[in-house]
Amino acid sequence: MMIIGVDYHPSFQTIAFLMEETGECGEQDLNHSDGQAEKFYRDLKQRGISVRVGMEATGYSRWFERLLAELGFELWIGDPAEIKAKRVKKQKTDRHDARLLRRLMLENNFPQIWIPSPENRDLRQLLWHRHRLVQMRTRIMNQLQALAMNEGYRWKKKLFSEQGRAQLEKLALAPWANRRRQELLELLDRLNPTIEELTAAVEREAGKRPEALRLMTHPGVGPLTALAYVLIIGTPARFPRGKHIGTYVGMIPSEDSSAGKQRLGHISKQGNSLLRFLLVEAAQAAARINPEWRRRYMHLAMRRHKSIAKVAMGRKLGVRLYWMWRNACEYSQSLEFGSYVGQLGTGHGVK
């Protein structure tokens, strides 16, 4: 078998390889644009060589992963933070990185991570596409609100009702302000049907998954949050404890403690930003419609701050959904899930 450590870049890759049977080793740079990298791996396939490739998790590598899957080569993807921690020398070059990856694979010390399926990744594109379009729509609506407020009208949500829009269109504006209003309204009219279509697609995909339907029984959790949770978490078996969900999504405080002094900072944000956003949004929705969740949120908001309370409730929701999924049960107000495997708790605070 040939072991290959790959330091991957969008336009090229640096490899360090070793043939286990003969001990032959070497290093090489392979360009992507001229097909040099693809030719190298296809030649290995034609020669009948078994290959195991190791690389750090990175972006812009989908085509490379598809190529290795097509050729039947084994691909290991590692955690960049853990790989960086295993670097001994204070020297970082592409070849040093490739050698490090090769060494970690040979020593069975390679920090592999879970990789979602191609279908999973494609569905995530649906979620991200809708999310970005909603953000664009929000910016457009904010600009229209600013135009109205500059003319002395503050209609808030009523601005986008049928009556409010008619009043907005009747405002007498200067030529360029008028053009801005017209083009913003045209963009808004084009975005709304697209977002509705994507929302319907999300609802259909969530309806195909029993685990997503189960999560939707929780107050505040709709098809978008449930589908994103299922796709990004993958399987609850990945996490031995519910509190690991908060760490995975990046909703726990960063820490720099030493000599018996604990120093906590802002949340780490080391995780999927979309799921983190959706959990906080869903937790706020739950606090609006569920008395118990609202009581917990108000308690935290008075003790600390509203922003801290929102994140804490989002993390609490992430842990709750984990236990609902793992125990294959629907939401029940009488059950409060603890943070450890197999342990049920009745406490009401966010720890």
Short mmCIF file of C-alpha atoms in Angstrom, two decimals:
data_model
loop_
_atom_site.label_atom_id
_atom_site.label_comp_id
_atom_site.label_asym_id
_atom_site.label_seq_id
_atom_site.Cartn_x
_atom_site.Cartn_y
_atom_site.Cartn_z
CA MET A 1 0.00 0.00 0.00
CA MET A 2 1.11 3.56 -0.71
CA ILE A 3 0.64 6.05 2.14
CA ILE A 4 0.30 9.65 0.95
CA GLY A 5 0.22 12.76 3.11
CA VAL A 6 -1.34 15.65 1.21
CA ASP A 7 -0.92 19.32 2.05
CA TYR A 8 -3.85 20.60 -0.01
CA HIS A 9 -4.23 24.04 -1.58
CA PRO A 10 -6.89 25.20 -4.07
CA SER A 11 -4.47 25.36 -7.01
CA PHE A 12 -1.95 22.64 -6.09
CA GLN A 13 -1.05 20.01 -3.54
CA THR A 14 2.22 18.89 -2.00
CA ILE A 15 2.46 15.17 -1.28
CA ALA A 16 4.81 12.98 0.74
CA PHE A 17 4.43 9.28 -0.10
CA LEU A 18 5.78 5.97 1.14
CA MET A 19 5.48 2.49 -0.36
CA GLU A 20 5.10 0.16 2.61
CA GLU A 21 6.29 -2.93 0.73
CA THR A 22 9.51 -1.46 -0.68
CA GLY A 23 10.19 1.47 1.65
CA GLU A 24 10.39 3.82 -1.33
CA CYS A 25 9.48 7.39 -0.36
CA GLY A 26 9.44 10.79 -1.96
CA GLU A 27 7.85 14.22 -2.20
CA GLN A 28 6.21 16.03 -5.08
CA ASP A 29 4.15 19.08 -6.02
CA LEU A 30 1.06 18.42 -8.14
CA ASN A 31 -0.85 21.15 -9.97
CA HIS A 32 -4.62 20.98 -10.25
CA SER A 33 -5.42 23.24 -13.21
CA ASP A 34 -3.36 21.34 -15.79
CA GLY A 35 -4.59 17.90 -14.66
CA GLN A 36 -1.23 16.83 -13.22
CA ALA A 37 -2.73 15.76 -9.89
CA GLU A 38 -5.57 13.78 -11.50
CA LYS A 39 -3.11 12.03 -13.86
CA PHE A 40 -0.87 11.07 -10.93
CA TYR A 41 -3.66 9.30 -9.04
CA ARG A 42 -5.12 7.66 -12.15
CA ASP A 43 -1.68 6.25 -12.99
CA LEU A 44 -1.53 4.69 -9.52
CA LYS A 45 -4.92 3.08 -10.17
CA GLN A 46 -3.78 1.67 -13.52
CA ARG A 47 -0.69 0.19 -11.83
CA GLY A 48 -2.96 -1.57 -9.31
CA ILE A 49 -1.49 0.15 -6.26
CA SER A 50 -3.62 0.44 -3.12
CA VAL A 51 -3.54 3.99 -1.81
CA ARG A 52 -4.40 5.66 1.47
CA VAL A 53 -4.47 9.46 1.43
CA GLY A 54 -4.45 11.70 4.49
CA MET A 55 -5.21 15.42 4.46
CA GLU A 56 -6.47 18.16 6.75
CA ALA A 57 -10.09 19.21 6.59
CA THR A 58 -10.21 22.11 4.17
CA GLY A 59 -12.42 23.82 1.65
CA TYR A 60 -12.40 23.62 -2.15
CA SER A 61 -11.52 19.92 -2.18
CA ARG A 62 -14.82 18.32 -3.27
CA TRP A 63 -13.49 17.40 -6.71
CA PHE A 64 -10.44 15.74 -5.14
CA GLU A 65 -12.58 13.71 -2.74
CA ARG A 66 -14.83 12.62 -5.63
CA LEU A 67 -11.76 11.58 -7.65
CA LEU A 68 -10.39 9.39 -4.84
CA ALA A 69 -13.83 7.83 -4.29
CA GLU A 70 -14.10 7.07 -8.01
CA LEU A 71 -10.67 5.40 -7.99
CA GLY A 72 -11.49 3.41 -4.85
CA PHE A 73 -8.70 4.98 -2.79
CA GLU A 74 -9.01 5.34 0.97
CA LEU A 75 -9.23 8.92 2.22
CA TRP A 76 -8.57 10.05 5.77
CA ILE A 77 -9.48 13.63 6.70
CA GLY A 78 -8.02 14.98 9.92
CA ASP A 79 -8.80 17.70 12.44
CA PRO A 80 -6.52 20.67 11.58
CA ALA A 81 -6.30 21.85 15.20
CA GLU A 82 -5.16 18.45 16.48
CA ILE A 83 -2.72 18.03 13.60
CA LYS A 84 -1.23 21.44 14.34
CA ALA A 85 -0.79 20.46 18.01
CA LYS A 86 1.26 17.42 16.93
CA ARG A 87 3.80 19.55 15.04
CA VAL A 88 7.06 19.46 17.00
CA LYS A 89 9.38 21.80 15.12
CA LYS A 90 8.65 25.48 14.66
CA GLN A 91 8.97 25.09 10.93
CA LYS A 92 5.97 25.15 8.63
CA THR A 93 6.32 24.54 4.92
CA ASP A 94 4.14 22.59 2.53
CA ARG A 95 6.59 19.68 2.51
CA HIS A 96 6.92 19.67 6.29
CA ASP A 97 3.12 19.50 6.56
CA ALA A 98 2.90 16.64 4.04
CA ARG A 99 5.59 14.70 5.92
CA LEU A 100 3.76 15.26 9.21
CA LEU A 101 0.52 13.85 7.78
CA ARG A 102 2.36 10.83 6.39
CA ARG A 103 4.08 10.21 9.73
CA LEU A 104 0.82 10.42 11.68
CA MET A 105 -0.81 7.86 9.39
CA LEU A 106 2.14 5.48 9.69
CA GLU A 107 2.06 5.79 13.50
CA ASN A 108 -1.72 5.26 13.63
CA ASN A 109 -1.92 8.66 15.31
CA PHE A 110 -3.91 10.45 12.63
CA PRO A 111 -6.86 12.43 14.14
CA GLN A 112 -9.63 11.36 11.75
CA ILE A 113 -12.94 13.21 11.78
CA TRP A 114 -16.44 12.21 10.72
CA ILE A 115 -17.18 13.01 7.08
CA PRO A 116 -20.78 13.49 5.88
CA SER A 117 -22.05 11.69 2.80
CA PRO A 118 -22.26 13.47 -0.59
CA GLU A 119 -26.07 13.61 -0.25
CA ASN A 120 -25.71 15.20 3.18
CA ARG A 121 -23.33 17.82 1.82
CA ASP A 122 -25.62 18.63 -1.08
CA LEU A 123 -28.59 19.14 1.25
CA ARG A 124 -26.47 21.47 3.35
CA GLN A 125 -26.10 23.60 0.23
CA LEU A 126 -29.88 23.94 0.19
CA LEU A 127 -29.83 25.22 3.77
CA TRP A 128 -26.95 27.60 3.14
CA HIS A 129 -28.49 28.92 -0.07
CA ARG A 130 -31.77 29.72 1.65
CA HIS A 131 -29.96 31.24 4.62
CA ARG A 132 -27.91 33.59 2.43
CA LEU A 133 -30.95 34.66 0.41
CA VAL A 134 -32.84 35.42 3.63
CA GLN A 135 -29.91 37.56 4.76
CA MET A 136 -29.98 39.41 1.44
CA ARG A 137 -33.73 39.97 1.82
CA THR A 138 -33.26 41.31 5.33
CA ARG A 139 -30.69 43.85 4.12
CA ILE A 140 -33.05 44.98 1.37
CA MET A 141 -35.93 45.37 3.82
CA ASN A 142 -33.72 47.36 6.18
CA GLN A 143 -32.82 49.74 3.36
CA LEU A 144 -36.50 50.24 2.53
CA GLN A 145 -37.19 50.95 6.19
CA ALA A 146 -34.43 53.57 6.14
CA LEU A 147 -35.97 55.23 3.08
CA ALA A 148 -39.35 55.45 4.81
CA MET A 149 -37.87 56.73 8.08
CA ASN A 150 -35.98 59.46 6.21
CA GLU A 151 -39.38 60.68 5.02
CA GLY A 152 -40.78 60.70 8.55
CA TYR A 153 -42.61 57.33 8.49
CA ARG A 154 -41.83 54.50 10.89
CA TRP A 155 -44.11 51.61 10.00
CA LYS A 156 -41.88 48.71 11.09
CA LYS A 157 -43.43 45.40 9.93
CA LYS A 158 -46.48 47.14 8.55
CA LEU A 159 -44.26 48.57 5.81
CA PHE A 160 -44.26 45.19 4.05
CA SER A 161 -48.00 44.64 4.22
CA GLU A 162 -50.08 45.36 1.14
CA GLN A 163 -51.22 48.69 2.57
CA GLY A 164 -47.76 49.66 3.81
CA ARG A 165 -46.17 48.93 0.45
CA ALA A 166 -48.77 51.05 -1.33
CA GLN A 167 -47.96 53.95 1.00
CA LEU A 168 -44.22 53.44 0.43
CA GLU A 169 -44.68 53.58 -3.34
CA LYS A 170 -46.68 56.82 -3.05
CA LEU A 171 -43.92 58.69 -1.20
CA ALA A 172 -42.54 61.59 -3.21
CA LEU A 173 -38.78 61.04 -3.41
CA ALA A 174 -35.87 62.68 -5.21
CA PRO A 175 -34.84 61.00 -8.51
CA TRP A 176 -32.04 58.78 -7.20
CA ALA A 177 -33.90 57.90 -4.01
CA ASN A 178 -36.88 56.98 -6.17
CA ARG A 179 -34.73 54.73 -8.34
CA ARG A 180 -33.27 53.11 -5.25
CA ARG A 181 -36.76 52.42 -3.89
CA GLN A 182 -37.91 50.95 -7.18
CA GLU A 183 -34.95 48.64 -7.63
CA LEU A 184 -35.01 47.47 -4.00
CA LEU A 185 -38.69 46.59 -4.35
CA GLU A 186 -37.95 44.69 -7.57
CA LEU A 187 -35.19 42.72 -5.83
CA LEU A 188 -37.55 41.97 -2.95
CA ASP A 189 -40.22 40.72 -5.36
CA ARG A 190 -37.68 38.41 -7.01
CA LEU A 191 -36.30 37.05 -3.73
CA ASN A 192 -39.60 36.23 -2.02
CA PRO A 193 -40.75 33.48 -4.47
CA THR A 194 -37.28 31.93 -4.49
CA ILE A 195 -37.12 31.80 -0.70
CA GLU A 196 -40.62 30.32 -0.54
CA GLU A 197 -39.58 27.62 -3.03
CA LEU A 198 -36.48 26.78 -1.01
CA THR A 199 -38.51 26.73 2.21
CA ALA A 200 -40.91 24.23 0.66
CA ALA A 201 -37.95 22.08 -0.38
CA VAL A 202 -36.62 22.16 3.21
CA GLU A 203 -40.02 21.10 4.53
CA ARG A 204 -40.15 18.19 2.09
CA GLU A 205 -36.67 16.99 3.03
CA ALA A 206 -37.43 17.27 6.75
CA GLY A 207 -40.64 15.29 6.24
CA LYS A 208 -38.64 12.39 4.77
CA ARG A 209 -36.62 11.93 7.97
CA PRO A 210 -38.31 10.46 11.08
CA GLU A 211 -35.63 11.92 13.34
CA ALA A 212 -36.31 15.43 12.01
CA LEU A 213 -40.05 14.99 12.52
CA ARG A 214 -39.37 13.89 16.08
CA LEU A 215 -37.25 16.97 16.79
CA MET A 216 -39.99 19.20 15.38
CA THR A 217 -42.25 18.22 18.29
CA HIS A 218 -40.11 20.46 20.50
CA PRO A 219 -41.46 24.02 20.94
CA GLY A 220 -39.76 26.50 18.63
CA VAL A 221 -38.17 23.87 16.37
CA GLY A 222 -39.37 23.94 12.78
CA PRO A 223 -38.34 22.05 9.63
CA LEU A 224 -35.32 24.27 8.99
CA THR A 225 -33.77 23.84 12.44
CA ALA A 226 -34.62 20.13 12.60
CA LEU A 227 -33.17 19.35 9.17
CA ALA A 228 -30.02 21.39 9.84
CA TYR A 229 -29.53 19.63 13.18
CA VAL A 230 -29.89 16.17 11.63
CA LEU A 231 -27.56 16.93 8.72
CA ILE A 232 -24.83 18.65 10.72
CA ILE A 233 -24.83 16.38 13.78
CA GLY A 234 -25.06 13.30 11.54
CA THR A 235 -25.70 10.73 14.23
CA PRO A 236 -26.00 11.05 18.03
CA ALA A 237 -23.61 8.09 18.40
CA ARG A 238 -20.77 10.49 17.58
CA PHE A 239 -21.15 12.16 20.97
CA PRO A 240 -20.94 10.26 24.27
CA ARG A 241 -22.56 13.10 26.22
CA GLY A 242 -25.11 15.74 25.46
CA LYS A 243 -22.87 18.58 26.63
CA HIS A 244 -20.45 17.74 23.81
CA ILE A 245 -23.02 19.23 21.44
CA GLY A 246 -22.35 22.67 22.89
CA THR A 247 -18.63 22.20 22.34
CA TYR A 248 -19.12 20.91 18.79
CA VAL A 249 -21.31 23.85 17.77
CA GLY A 250 -19.04 26.39 19.50
CA MET A 251 -21.53 27.60 22.11
CA ILE A 252 -19.34 27.19 25.18
CA PRO A 253 -17.11 30.00 26.51
CA SER A 254 -13.46 30.05 25.57
CA GLU A 255 -11.22 29.52 28.57
CA ASP A 256 -7.75 30.66 29.59
CA SER A 257 -7.40 29.43 33.17
CA SER A 258 -4.19 28.89 35.09
CA ALA A 259 -2.86 28.70 38.65
CA GLY A 260 -6.30 28.17 40.11
CA LYS A 261 -7.76 31.24 38.40
CA GLN A 262 -10.59 30.67 35.94
CA ARG A 263 -10.82 33.09 33.03
CA LEU A 264 -13.78 32.64 30.72
CA GLY A 265 -14.24 34.66 27.55
CA HIS A 266 -16.74 34.84 24.72
CA ILE A 267 -18.13 31.67 23.17
CA SER A 268 -15.59 29.79 21.07
CA LYS A 269 -17.63 29.77 17.82
CA GLN A 270 -15.63 26.70 16.78
CA GLY A 271 -18.36 24.95 14.88
CA ASN A 272 -21.03 25.28 12.25
CA SER A 273 -22.21 28.90 12.27
CA LEU A 274 -25.52 28.06 10.58
CA LEU A 275 -26.56 25.52 13.21
CA ARG A 276 -25.44 27.86 15.98
CA PHE A 277 -27.60 30.64 14.53
CA LEU A 278 -30.62 28.37 14.09
CA LEU A 279 -30.40 26.97 17.63
CA VAL A 280 -30.40 30.48 19.12
CA GLU A 281 -33.32 31.52 16.88
CA ALA A 282 -35.29 28.39 17.77
CA ALA A 283 -34.61 28.87 21.49
CA GLN A 284 -36.00 32.41 21.29
CA ALA A 285 -39.09 31.10 19.52
CA ALA A 286 -39.50 28.46 22.24
CA ALA A 287 -39.23 31.17 24.91
CA ARG A 288 -42.03 33.10 23.21
CA ILE A 289 -44.50 30.23 23.01
CA ASN A 290 -43.57 27.97 25.93
CA PRO A 291 -44.01 29.28 29.53
CA GLU A 292 -41.28 27.04 30.96
CA TRP A 293 -38.71 28.10 28.41
CA ARG A 294 -39.70 31.74 28.86
CA ARG A 295 -39.27 31.45 32.64
CA ARG A 296 -35.76 30.03 32.20
CA TYR A 297 -34.84 32.67 29.66
CA MET A 298 -36.06 35.56 31.84
CA HIS A 299 -34.23 34.12 34.85
CA LEU A 300 -30.94 34.05 32.92
CA ALA A 301 -31.53 37.45 31.31
CA MET A 302 -32.01 39.09 34.73
CA ARG A 303 -28.96 37.36 36.19
CA ARG A 304 -26.59 38.02 33.29
CA HIS A 305 -27.58 39.68 30.02
CA LYS A 306 -30.06 39.04 27.23
CA SER A 307 -27.36 38.09 24.72
CA ILE A 308 -25.85 35.59 27.17
CA ALA A 309 -29.29 34.19 27.96
CA LYS A 310 -30.07 33.68 24.27
CA VAL A 311 -26.87 31.69 23.68
CA ALA A 312 -27.35 29.68 26.87
CA MET A 313 -30.88 28.73 25.87
CA GLY A 314 -29.66 27.83 22.38
CA ARG A 315 -27.08 25.51 23.89
CA LYS A 316 -29.73 24.04 26.18
CA LEU A 317 -31.93 23.40 23.15
CA GLY A 318 -29.06 21.69 21.31
CA VAL A 319 -28.54 19.32 24.25
CA ARG A 320 -32.30 18.68 24.54
CA LEU A 321 -32.57 17.78 20.85
CA TYR A 322 -29.60 15.43 21.23
CA TRP A 323 -31.36 13.45 23.95
CA MET A 324 -34.64 13.39 22.06
CA TRP A 325 -32.83 11.97 19.03
CA ARG A 326 -30.69 9.53 20.99
CA ASN A 327 -33.57 8.17 23.08
CA ALA A 328 -35.96 8.18 20.09
CA CYS A 329 -38.66 10.06 21.98
CA GLU A 330 -40.78 13.09 21.26
CA TYR A 331 -40.89 16.25 23.34
CA SER A 332 -42.56 15.93 26.71
CA GLN A 333 -42.78 18.81 29.16
CA SER A 334 -42.61 16.39 32.06
CA LEU A 335 -39.11 15.20 31.07
CA GLU A 336 -36.01 17.26 31.61
CA PHE A 337 -32.86 15.70 30.16
CA GLY A 338 -29.55 15.77 31.95
CA SER A 339 -26.14 16.27 30.39
CA TYR A 340 -24.73 12.78 30.80
CA VAL A 341 -25.37 9.46 29.12
CA GLY A 342 -28.28 7.56 30.63
CA GLN A 343 -28.80 10.13 33.36
CA LEU A 344 -32.06 12.03 33.58
CA GLY A 345 -32.14 15.28 35.48
CA THR A 346 -34.90 17.53 36.81
CA GLY A 347 -32.90 20.74 37.28
CA HIS A 348 -34.19 23.87 35.59
CA GLY A 349 -31.01 25.95 35.34
CA VAL A 350 -28.71 26.16 32.35
CA LYS A 351 -25.40 24.83 33.58
#
